[in-house]
Short mmCIF file of C-alpha atoms in Angstrom, two decimals:
data_model
loop_
_atom_site.label_atom_id
_atom_site.label_comp_id
_atom_site.label_asym_id
_atom_site.label_seq_id
_atom_site.Cartn_x
_atom_site.Cartn_y
_atom_site.Cartn_z
CA UNK A 232 104.87 39.46 -0.36
CA UNK A 233 108.39 38.44 0.49
CA UNK A 234 110.98 39.42 -2.07
CA UNK A 235 112.92 36.89 -4.15
CA UNK A 236 116.67 37.14 -4.48
CA UNK A 237 118.05 39.54 -7.08
CA UNK A 238 119.30 36.69 -9.27
CA UNK A 239 116.03 34.78 -8.99
CA UNK A 240 113.97 37.84 -9.89
CA UNK A 241 116.12 38.63 -12.92
CA UNK A 242 115.99 35.01 -14.07
CA UNK A 243 112.24 34.85 -13.57
CA UNK A 244 111.70 37.97 -15.71
CA UNK A 245 113.99 36.73 -18.48
CA UNK A 246 112.16 33.39 -18.59
CA UNK A 247 108.76 35.09 -18.52
CA UNK A 248 109.79 37.44 -21.34
CA UNK A 249 111.13 34.57 -23.45
CA UNK A 250 107.94 32.59 -22.89
CA UNK A 251 105.69 35.48 -23.87
CA UNK A 252 107.79 36.31 -26.91
CA UNK A 253 107.93 32.69 -28.06
CA UNK A 254 104.18 32.11 -27.72
CA UNK A 255 103.60 35.37 -29.59
CA UNK A 256 105.94 34.13 -32.33
CA UNK A 257 103.81 31.01 -32.61
CA UNK A 258 100.64 33.08 -32.94
CA UNK A 259 102.31 35.27 -35.57
CA UNK A 260 103.45 32.21 -37.50
CA UNK A 261 99.81 31.18 -37.80
CA UNK A 262 98.49 34.65 -38.66
CA UNK A 263 101.10 37.13 -39.91
CA UNK A 264 104.83 36.32 -39.41
CA UNK A 265 105.79 39.98 -39.75
CA UNK A 266 103.79 40.84 -36.61
CA UNK A 267 105.97 38.70 -34.34
CA UNK A 268 107.20 41.14 -31.65
CA UNK A 269 110.95 40.79 -32.26
CA UNK A 270 110.48 40.90 -36.04
CA UNK A 271 108.15 43.90 -35.88
CA UNK A 272 110.62 45.84 -33.74
CA UNK A 273 113.50 44.76 -35.99
CA UNK A 274 111.65 46.02 -39.07
CA UNK A 275 111.04 49.35 -37.36
CA UNK A 276 114.73 49.56 -36.52
CA UNK A 277 115.60 48.97 -40.19
CA UNK A 278 113.33 51.80 -41.30
CA UNK A 279 114.80 54.16 -38.71
CA UNK A 280 118.44 53.27 -39.35
CA UNK A 281 120.45 55.94 -41.25
CA UNK A 282 121.62 54.91 -44.72
CA UNK A 283 125.37 54.93 -43.88
CA UNK A 284 124.75 52.51 -41.02
CA UNK A 285 122.74 50.20 -43.28
CA UNK A 286 125.52 50.20 -45.87
CA UNK A 287 128.08 49.47 -43.17
CA UNK A 288 126.00 46.54 -41.92
CA UNK A 289 125.59 45.06 -45.40
CA UNK A 290 129.28 45.50 -46.21
CA UNK A 291 130.40 44.11 -42.86
CA UNK A 292 127.96 41.26 -42.26
CA UNK A 293 126.69 40.45 -45.75
CA UNK A 294 123.70 38.08 -45.68
CA UNK A 295 124.11 37.77 -41.89
CA UNK A 296 122.93 41.33 -41.37
CA UNK A 297 119.32 40.31 -40.67
CA UNK A 298 120.07 37.48 -38.19
CA UNK A 299 122.50 39.79 -36.39
CA UNK A 300 119.86 42.54 -36.21
CA UNK A 301 117.26 40.14 -34.82
CA UNK A 302 119.78 38.79 -32.33
CA UNK A 303 120.62 42.33 -31.23
CA UNK A 304 116.94 43.16 -30.74
CA UNK A 305 116.46 40.00 -28.69
CA UNK A 306 119.51 40.78 -26.56
CA UNK A 307 118.11 44.26 -25.93
CA UNK A 308 114.74 42.80 -24.96
CA UNK A 309 116.38 40.39 -22.52
CA UNK A 310 118.39 43.26 -21.04
CA UNK A 311 115.14 45.08 -20.37
CA UNK A 312 113.76 41.85 -18.93
CA UNK A 313 116.47 41.94 -16.28
CA UNK A 314 115.34 45.46 -15.37
CA UNK A 315 111.75 44.20 -15.22
CA UNK A 316 112.85 41.49 -12.82
CA UNK A 317 114.66 43.92 -10.55
CA UNK A 318 111.59 46.18 -10.45
CA UNK A 319 109.24 43.26 -9.86
CA UNK A 320 111.40 42.17 -6.93
CA UNK A 321 110.33 45.30 -5.04
CA UNK A 322 107.00 45.99 -6.72
CA UNK A 323 105.35 43.50 -9.05
CA UNK A 324 103.15 46.29 -10.44
CA UNK A 325 106.18 48.29 -11.61
CA UNK A 326 107.78 45.28 -13.25
CA UNK A 327 104.53 44.30 -14.93
CA UNK A 328 104.01 47.88 -16.12
CA UNK A 329 107.43 47.94 -17.80
CA UNK A 330 106.70 44.59 -19.46
CA UNK A 331 103.39 45.91 -20.77
CA UNK A 332 105.18 49.02 -22.10
CA UNK A 333 107.72 46.80 -23.85
CA UNK A 334 104.96 44.71 -25.40
CA UNK A 335 103.04 47.83 -26.41
CA UNK A 336 106.10 49.08 -28.29
CA UNK A 337 106.23 45.84 -30.25
CA UNK A 338 102.50 46.03 -30.90
CA UNK A 339 102.78 49.58 -32.18
CA UNK A 340 105.60 48.52 -34.53
CA UNK A 341 103.40 45.71 -35.85
CA UNK A 342 100.18 47.66 -36.41
CA UNK A 343 101.89 50.65 -38.04
CA UNK A 344 103.36 48.58 -40.85
CA UNK A 345 101.91 49.86 -44.16
CA UNK A 346 100.02 46.63 -44.88
CA UNK A 347 99.33 45.47 -41.33
CA UNK A 348 96.32 43.17 -41.13
CA UNK A 349 93.46 43.10 -38.67
CA UNK A 350 95.30 40.62 -36.44
CA UNK A 351 98.63 42.50 -36.40
CA UNK A 352 98.28 43.40 -32.71
CA UNK A 353 97.30 39.90 -31.59
CA UNK A 354 100.84 38.52 -31.08
CA UNK A 355 101.77 41.51 -28.91
CA UNK A 356 98.61 41.08 -26.82
CA UNK A 357 99.43 37.40 -26.37
CA UNK A 358 103.01 38.27 -25.42
CA UNK A 359 101.72 40.65 -22.76
CA UNK A 360 99.20 38.24 -21.25
CA UNK A 361 101.56 35.25 -21.23
CA UNK A 362 104.59 37.28 -20.14
CA UNK A 363 102.89 39.05 -17.25
CA UNK A 364 101.19 35.83 -16.15
CA UNK A 365 104.48 33.92 -16.19
CA UNK A 366 106.21 36.77 -14.36
CA UNK A 367 103.53 36.77 -11.64
CA UNK A 368 103.79 33.02 -11.12
CA UNK A 369 107.61 32.89 -11.14
CA UNK A 370 108.16 35.90 -8.89
CA UNK A 371 105.51 34.63 -6.48
CA UNK A 372 106.93 31.11 -6.35
CA UNK A 373 110.54 32.20 -5.90
CA UNK A 374 109.56 34.70 -3.21
CA UNK A 375 107.48 32.15 -1.35
CA UNK A 376 110.21 29.58 -1.63
CA UNK A 377 112.74 32.02 -0.20
CA UNK A 378 110.59 33.01 2.72
CA UNK A 379 109.22 29.67 3.89
CA UNK A 380 110.45 26.20 4.54
CA UNK A 381 109.86 23.36 2.15
CA UNK A 382 107.18 21.93 4.46
CA UNK A 383 104.77 24.84 4.28
CA UNK A 384 105.65 26.45 0.93
CA UNK A 385 106.53 25.54 -2.65
CA UNK A 386 109.31 23.01 -2.84
CA UNK A 387 112.55 23.69 -4.64
CA UNK A 388 111.73 20.84 -6.99
CA UNK A 389 108.29 22.28 -7.69
CA UNK A 390 109.67 25.70 -8.56
CA UNK A 391 112.32 24.19 -10.79
CA UNK A 392 109.79 21.93 -12.52
CA UNK A 393 107.50 24.89 -13.15
CA UNK A 394 110.34 26.97 -14.54
CA UNK A 395 111.45 24.02 -16.66
CA UNK A 396 107.93 23.65 -18.04
CA UNK A 397 107.89 27.32 -19.02
CA UNK A 398 111.28 26.89 -20.71
CA UNK A 399 109.91 23.93 -22.68
CA UNK A 400 106.84 25.96 -23.68
CA UNK A 401 109.10 28.81 -24.80
CA UNK A 402 111.39 26.57 -26.84
CA UNK A 403 108.52 24.61 -28.37
CA UNK A 404 106.47 27.69 -29.21
CA UNK A 405 109.43 29.47 -30.78
CA UNK A 406 110.33 26.44 -32.91
CA UNK A 407 106.71 25.86 -33.94
CA UNK A 408 106.29 29.52 -34.86
CA UNK A 409 109.40 29.42 -37.00
CA UNK A 410 108.20 26.24 -38.70
CA UNK A 411 104.81 27.77 -39.43
CA UNK A 412 106.38 30.92 -40.86
CA UNK A 413 108.62 28.88 -43.15
CA UNK A 414 105.79 26.59 -44.18
CA UNK A 415 103.63 29.58 -45.10
CA UNK A 416 106.50 30.98 -47.14
CA UNK A 417 106.63 27.96 -49.44
CA UNK A 418 105.07 29.07 -52.75
CA UNK A 419 101.91 27.33 -53.84
CA UNK A 420 102.24 24.83 -56.64
CA UNK A 421 102.34 26.79 -59.89
CA UNK A 422 102.85 25.51 -63.42
CA UNK A 423 104.24 28.17 -65.71
CA UNK A 424 103.40 28.21 -69.42
CA UNK A 425 106.18 28.37 -71.98
CA UNK A 426 107.32 31.58 -73.62
CA UNK A 427 105.80 32.37 -76.99
CA UNK A 428 109.30 32.06 -78.43
CA UNK A 429 111.78 30.22 -76.27
CA UNK A 430 115.40 31.32 -76.23
CA UNK A 431 118.10 28.89 -77.22
CA UNK A 432 119.76 27.18 -74.24
CA UNK A 433 122.55 29.22 -72.69
CA UNK A 434 125.98 28.18 -73.96
CA UNK A 435 128.19 26.16 -71.64
CA UNK A 436 130.03 28.36 -69.17
CA UNK A 437 133.69 28.38 -68.23
CA UNK A 438 132.88 26.85 -64.83
CA UNK A 439 133.16 23.43 -66.45
CA UNK A 440 136.88 23.87 -66.83
CA UNK A 441 137.87 26.75 -64.52
CA UNK A 442 137.44 25.95 -60.87
CA UNK A 443 136.23 28.83 -58.71
CA UNK A 444 134.71 31.02 -61.42
CA UNK A 445 131.09 32.10 -61.00
CA UNK A 446 128.65 29.89 -62.95
CA UNK A 447 127.48 31.45 -66.19
CA UNK A 448 123.91 31.14 -64.88
CA UNK A 449 123.45 31.73 -61.17
CA UNK A 450 121.37 28.96 -59.53
CA UNK A 451 118.24 30.25 -57.81
CA UNK A 452 119.46 29.02 -54.43
CA UNK A 453 122.71 31.01 -54.81
CA UNK A 454 121.23 34.22 -56.20
CA UNK A 455 121.93 37.17 -53.94
CA UNK A 456 119.16 38.59 -51.77
CA UNK A 457 119.22 42.14 -50.39
CA UNK A 458 116.01 43.70 -49.11
CA UNK A 459 114.48 45.14 -45.96
CA UNK A 460 112.40 42.04 -45.16
CA UNK A 461 113.00 40.13 -41.92
CA UNK A 462 110.29 37.64 -42.94
CA UNK A 463 109.28 36.65 -46.44
CA UNK A 464 105.85 37.90 -47.55
CA UNK A 465 103.27 35.14 -47.82
CA UNK A 466 101.29 35.63 -51.03
CA UNK A 467 98.49 33.42 -52.32
CA UNK A 468 98.72 33.56 -56.13
CA UNK A 469 94.99 32.92 -56.29
CA UNK A 470 94.33 36.18 -54.45
CA UNK A 471 97.21 38.26 -55.84
CA UNK A 472 96.50 41.04 -58.29
CA UNK A 473 98.55 43.67 -60.08
CA UNK A 474 96.91 47.10 -60.35
CA UNK A 475 98.11 49.88 -62.63
CA UNK A 476 96.76 53.28 -61.63
CA UNK A 477 97.70 56.93 -61.28
CA UNK A 478 98.07 59.16 -64.33
CA UNK A 479 96.76 56.61 -66.83
CA UNK A 480 93.79 56.58 -69.19
CA UNK A 481 92.15 53.78 -67.20
CA UNK A 482 92.96 51.86 -64.04
CA UNK A 483 93.45 48.18 -64.77
CA UNK A 484 94.02 45.10 -62.64
CA UNK A 485 95.28 41.66 -63.54
CA UNK A 486 95.03 38.38 -61.68
CA UNK A 487 97.92 35.94 -61.66
CA UNK A 488 95.99 33.64 -64.00
CA UNK A 489 95.48 36.53 -66.44
CA UNK A 490 99.20 37.33 -66.37
CA UNK A 491 100.07 33.70 -67.15
CA UNK A 492 97.60 33.72 -70.06
CA UNK A 493 99.44 36.61 -71.75
CA UNK A 494 102.29 36.27 -74.24
CA UNK A 495 105.27 35.51 -72.03
CA UNK A 496 108.85 36.13 -73.12
CA UNK A 497 112.25 34.95 -71.91
CA UNK A 498 115.16 37.30 -71.24
CA UNK A 499 118.70 36.69 -70.00
CA UNK A 500 119.43 39.51 -67.57
CA UNK A 501 122.06 40.16 -64.90
CA UNK A 502 120.85 42.00 -61.80
CA UNK A 503 123.09 44.06 -59.53
CA UNK A 504 122.40 45.51 -56.10
CA UNK A 505 123.42 49.10 -55.49
CA UNK A 506 124.95 47.93 -52.20
CA UNK A 507 127.48 45.83 -54.08
CA UNK A 508 130.99 46.91 -53.17
CA UNK A 509 133.83 46.70 -55.71
CA UNK A 510 134.50 42.98 -56.10
CA UNK A 511 131.32 42.16 -54.16
CA UNK A 512 128.92 39.25 -54.45
CA UNK A 513 125.60 41.09 -54.84
CA UNK A 514 125.27 40.39 -58.56
CA UNK A 515 123.72 37.42 -60.33
CA UNK A 516 122.61 36.30 -63.77
CA UNK A 517 119.42 34.40 -64.61
CA UNK A 518 116.94 33.61 -67.35
CA UNK A 519 113.66 35.34 -66.55
CA UNK A 520 110.15 34.56 -67.83
CA UNK A 521 107.51 37.25 -67.83
CA UNK A 522 105.34 39.81 -69.54
CA UNK A 523 106.94 42.91 -71.10
CA UNK A 524 106.08 45.84 -68.87
CA UNK A 525 105.15 47.99 -71.86
CA UNK A 526 102.38 45.51 -72.74
CA UNK A 527 100.80 46.10 -69.35
CA UNK A 528 101.25 49.87 -69.48
CA UNK A 529 99.64 49.97 -72.92
CA UNK A 530 96.51 48.37 -71.49
CA UNK A 531 96.28 51.18 -68.95
CA UNK A 532 96.97 53.83 -71.58
CA UNK A 533 99.87 56.20 -70.98
CA UNK A 534 100.05 58.18 -74.22
CA UNK A 535 98.89 61.34 -72.47
CA UNK A 536 100.53 60.82 -69.11
CA UNK A 537 102.47 63.57 -67.35
CA UNK A 538 104.19 61.02 -65.14
CA UNK A 539 107.96 60.69 -64.96
CA UNK A 540 108.10 57.69 -62.64
CA UNK A 541 106.49 54.35 -62.01
CA UNK A 542 105.95 54.04 -58.27
CA UNK A 543 105.76 50.32 -57.61
CA UNK A 544 104.37 48.96 -54.34
CA UNK A 545 104.83 45.48 -52.94
CA UNK A 546 102.36 43.44 -50.90
CA UNK A 547 103.70 44.87 -47.62
CA UNK A 548 103.67 48.50 -48.72
CA UNK A 549 107.34 48.87 -49.70
CA UNK A 550 107.70 51.40 -52.54
CA UNK A 551 110.30 51.72 -55.29
CA UNK A 552 110.66 54.38 -58.00
CA UNK A 553 111.51 53.50 -61.60
CA UNK A 554 112.05 56.29 -64.12
CA UNK A 555 109.27 56.00 -66.69
CA UNK A 556 111.72 56.84 -69.48
CA UNK A 557 113.68 53.69 -68.67
CA UNK A 558 110.57 51.56 -69.12
CA UNK A 559 109.91 53.07 -72.53
CA UNK A 560 113.38 53.31 -74.12
CA UNK A 561 113.35 49.84 -75.67
CA UNK A 562 115.18 47.85 -73.01
CA UNK A 563 111.96 45.92 -72.23
CA UNK A 564 111.58 45.53 -68.47
CA UNK A 565 109.60 42.50 -67.40
CA UNK A 566 106.94 41.65 -64.92
CA UNK A 567 108.70 38.37 -64.20
CA UNK A 568 106.95 35.24 -62.96
CA UNK A 569 109.71 32.72 -63.63
CA UNK A 570 113.41 32.41 -62.88
CA UNK A 571 115.72 29.85 -64.45
CA UNK A 572 112.89 27.63 -65.62
CA UNK A 573 110.92 27.63 -62.35
CA UNK A 574 108.38 29.90 -60.63
CA UNK A 575 110.00 32.74 -58.72
CA UNK A 576 111.32 31.57 -55.35
CA UNK A 577 109.63 33.23 -52.39
CA UNK A 578 112.84 35.08 -51.54
CA UNK A 579 112.97 36.55 -55.04
CA UNK A 580 109.45 37.89 -55.35
CA UNK A 581 106.86 35.14 -55.81
CA UNK A 582 104.44 35.42 -57.46
CA UNK A 583 105.69 38.37 -59.55
CA UNK A 584 108.43 40.99 -59.56
CA UNK A 585 109.89 43.64 -61.82
CA UNK A 586 113.16 42.98 -63.64
CA UNK A 587 114.62 46.04 -65.35
CA UNK A 588 117.92 45.61 -67.19
CA UNK A 589 120.61 48.24 -66.82
CA UNK A 590 119.58 49.90 -63.54
CA UNK A 591 120.23 48.85 -59.96
CA UNK A 592 117.62 46.76 -58.19
CA UNK A 593 116.49 49.47 -55.79
CA UNK A 594 115.00 51.43 -58.71
CA UNK A 595 113.94 48.70 -61.08
CA UNK A 596 113.41 45.27 -59.55
CA UNK A 597 110.53 45.41 -57.06
CA UNK A 598 109.83 42.00 -55.54
CA UNK A 599 106.32 40.84 -54.54
CA UNK A 600 104.95 43.74 -56.58
CA UNK A 601 101.21 44.39 -56.50
CA UNK A 602 100.73 47.97 -57.73
CA UNK A 603 102.25 50.26 -60.38
CA UNK A 604 101.31 53.91 -60.03
CA UNK A 605 102.15 56.41 -62.77
CA UNK A 606 103.09 59.62 -61.00
CA UNK A 607 105.85 62.22 -60.71
CA UNK A 608 108.86 62.48 -58.44
CA UNK A 609 107.52 65.84 -57.27
CA UNK A 610 104.24 64.27 -56.13
CA UNK A 611 105.42 61.04 -54.49
CA UNK A 612 108.69 59.65 -53.21
CA UNK A 613 109.57 56.01 -52.74
CA UNK A 614 111.34 54.40 -49.81
CA UNK A 615 114.89 54.79 -51.16
CA UNK A 616 114.25 58.20 -52.73
CA UNK A 617 113.22 59.54 -49.32
CA UNK A 618 116.59 58.29 -48.04
CA UNK A 619 118.45 60.36 -50.67
CA UNK A 620 119.53 57.56 -53.00
CA UNK A 621 119.86 58.57 -56.66
CA UNK A 622 116.67 58.55 -58.71
CA UNK A 623 118.45 57.53 -61.91
CA UNK A 624 120.77 54.64 -61.20
CA UNK A 625 122.41 53.11 -64.29
CA UNK A 626 124.64 50.16 -63.45
CA UNK A 627 128.32 51.01 -63.80
CA UNK A 628 130.82 49.04 -65.88
CA UNK A 629 132.28 46.57 -63.40
CA UNK A 630 134.37 43.42 -63.09
CA UNK A 631 135.33 40.96 -60.39
CA UNK A 632 138.08 38.42 -59.76
CA UNK A 633 136.61 35.11 -58.61
CA UNK A 634 139.78 33.04 -58.62
CA UNK A 635 142.27 33.06 -57.04
CA UNK A 636 140.55 34.26 -53.89
CA UNK A 637 141.87 37.36 -52.10
CA UNK A 638 144.62 36.58 -49.57
CA UNK A 639 144.78 32.96 -50.77
CA UNK A 640 147.94 30.90 -51.19
CA UNK A 641 148.61 28.93 -54.36
CA UNK A 642 151.40 26.83 -55.83
CA UNK A 643 153.82 28.30 -58.33
CA UNK A 644 153.33 27.52 -62.02
CA UNK A 645 150.57 28.27 -64.49
CA UNK A 646 147.33 29.21 -62.78
CA UNK A 647 144.21 30.87 -64.13
CA UNK A 648 142.99 34.30 -63.06
CA UNK A 649 139.27 34.39 -63.81
CA UNK A 650 136.01 36.09 -62.96
CA UNK A 651 133.02 37.95 -64.37
CA UNK A 652 132.34 41.41 -65.80
CA UNK A 653 129.11 43.26 -66.54
CA UNK A 654 127.93 46.38 -68.35
CA UNK A 655 124.19 45.93 -68.75
CA UNK A 656 122.62 47.58 -71.80
CA UNK A 657 126.07 47.98 -73.38
CA UNK A 658 127.74 44.60 -73.15
CA UNK A 659 131.35 43.75 -72.30
CA UNK A 660 133.85 44.37 -75.07
CA UNK A 661 137.11 43.71 -73.22
CA UNK A 662 138.50 42.66 -69.85
CA UNK A 663 142.09 43.34 -68.80
CA UNK A 664 144.22 42.11 -65.91
CA UNK A 665 147.27 43.78 -64.38
CA UNK A 666 149.80 41.92 -62.27
CA UNK A 667 152.06 43.72 -59.82
CA UNK A 668 151.46 47.10 -61.45
CA UNK A 669 152.73 45.94 -64.85
CA UNK A 670 151.05 46.43 -68.23
CA UNK A 671 147.37 45.60 -68.65
CA UNK A 672 146.93 42.21 -70.33
CA UNK A 673 143.78 41.41 -72.26
CA UNK A 674 141.90 38.41 -70.90
CA UNK A 675 139.94 35.89 -72.92
CA UNK A 676 136.17 36.25 -72.79
CA UNK A 677 133.70 33.45 -72.16
CA UNK A 678 130.36 32.89 -73.92
CA UNK A 679 128.09 35.77 -74.86
CA UNK A 680 124.39 35.85 -73.92
CA UNK A 681 123.65 39.45 -74.87
CA UNK A 682 124.38 42.95 -73.68
CA UNK A 683 122.28 42.59 -70.51
CA UNK A 684 124.17 39.49 -69.35
CA UNK A 685 127.53 39.25 -67.70
CA UNK A 686 130.63 37.75 -69.33
CA UNK A 687 133.03 35.30 -67.80
CA UNK A 688 136.72 35.93 -68.48
CA UNK A 689 140.07 34.29 -67.76
CA UNK A 690 143.81 34.89 -68.11
CA UNK A 691 146.49 32.17 -67.78
CA UNK A 692 149.32 33.35 -65.52
CA UNK A 693 152.76 31.87 -64.97
CA UNK A 694 152.89 32.57 -61.25
CA UNK A 695 156.29 32.86 -59.56
CA UNK A 696 156.86 32.52 -55.79
CA UNK A 697 156.15 35.63 -53.74
CA UNK A 698 153.32 38.01 -52.87
CA UNK A 699 151.49 39.44 -55.87
CA UNK A 700 148.82 42.05 -56.53
CA UNK A 701 146.14 41.37 -59.17
CA UNK A 702 143.80 43.96 -60.67
CA UNK A 703 140.98 43.75 -63.19
CA UNK A 704 139.09 46.27 -65.29
CA UNK A 705 136.42 45.99 -67.96
CA UNK A 706 135.54 48.01 -71.03
CA UNK A 707 132.02 48.12 -72.45
CA UNK A 708 131.30 47.53 -76.11
CA UNK A 709 130.64 51.25 -76.55
CA UNK A 710 134.19 52.00 -75.36
CA UNK A 711 133.41 53.14 -71.80
CA UNK A 712 136.13 51.87 -69.50
CA UNK A 713 135.61 50.90 -65.90
CA UNK A 714 136.62 53.89 -63.81
CA UNK A 715 139.43 53.72 -61.29
CA UNK A 716 137.77 56.42 -59.18
CA UNK A 717 136.69 54.86 -55.90
CA UNK A 718 133.13 55.49 -54.75
CA UNK A 719 131.02 53.95 -52.00
CA UNK A 720 127.65 52.39 -52.87
CA UNK A 721 125.70 55.41 -51.56
CA UNK A 722 124.11 57.19 -53.36
CA UNK A 723 124.43 55.72 -56.88
CA UNK A 724 126.56 52.56 -56.73
CA UNK A 725 130.20 51.76 -56.02
CA UNK A 726 133.06 52.19 -58.46
CA UNK A 727 136.78 51.53 -58.63
CA UNK A 728 139.24 48.84 -59.68
CA UNK A 729 139.30 45.63 -57.67
CA UNK A 730 142.74 44.81 -56.30
CA UNK A 731 143.55 41.57 -54.53
CA UNK A 732 146.71 40.12 -53.01
CA UNK A 733 147.70 36.47 -53.34
CA UNK A 734 150.71 34.48 -52.17
CA UNK A 735 152.47 32.05 -54.49
CA UNK A 736 154.71 29.36 -52.92
#
């Protein structure tokens, strides 16, 4: 067979790879979104990435870390596609072999997921068949076109039309796959019962009169999301169950309907991610509806347990360790089914998740939870424990300046410095602000919704022209003051005093 030009061969392989990947994404959208080749490889990359690199990515890219990872994986795949094209130019068998190896890698990443289904390998198989078939056709057409005249070989228009058709198939399949994945991620219609004793409505927050301060209650759509998921788990509440096993008197399981039939309670709780940097945005406050975790543990019987941890497992096999002592010390963790008056959003754990006040999410707030195993840290380690994060992770006393924004410019005169502070399980007793290294000035506190909920605060400031440095620190009700010692999030949460610079004109 005559050889196509270098550029044509590379382009043919890139188009063939995109077509195979896109059709596979469509198949995954209809079966298991997590088995899509790029997503499966991306998830494997996340698991293999060292903790410092993960923390750097979260701190640098924020909520864009996942799209950037997927984009990087795709760029890498297309780079290999160019190599496939160059090999196929000389020997189609070599190019096809490399494409099959690439697809096999994606298939292995998909089928080795902890909760991979029976069809996990199907998207990779489809990617291989479609990709190799498209590569064979494109390389053959471009080679024939190069070596013959238009009268006795494929016309230029015919080759271009064929390539254009493949491009349309790739674009359409990719879009359809994405639509299917999103459609499957929409929670089924669920009507939640009321709590046995409803809490009084939250008091009005300072956001009504202070522009730029965080709302007293974080809307579901704005609540932070940090997890290892590149696609949202698709869970049918009619098939979901929660099992409690391990070192218990009896193994018990509950359906979603049985959970909703129990005595539900409401709790106002602020959650914080351990990846939150000083002054960061990975903290949010909500009203949760759920069943007290102790009620569920009592049904399993734990009076004689030797366990020191609750190993929770989500529907995709992700594991998180919660110290058993934390669940039993009176703080009342929840198996939550509702968030701010609505069923849990898919991104926040539908149909059920753990919400444990006072400890960071990576040890107390498992989303999409389906199993609670009473065991010991010596016997079993969870995902984050294996990566050397702290096993006991109490949230540190912290505060944040919301307004004015760092590096912003504002007019001279009286402005308001404002933000939020949190010290779950202890409550905020005082917030202080320091301007340009002067004395600490006590700020005014906003409404109080309990020790597990954050407090808004504000301080009027007569701002003079120039560049100014603002600092904030909080003190818990038990007298513990926010430390000035700087610490990175790994391994037990960040600490330090937030300092921002603003310009007054």
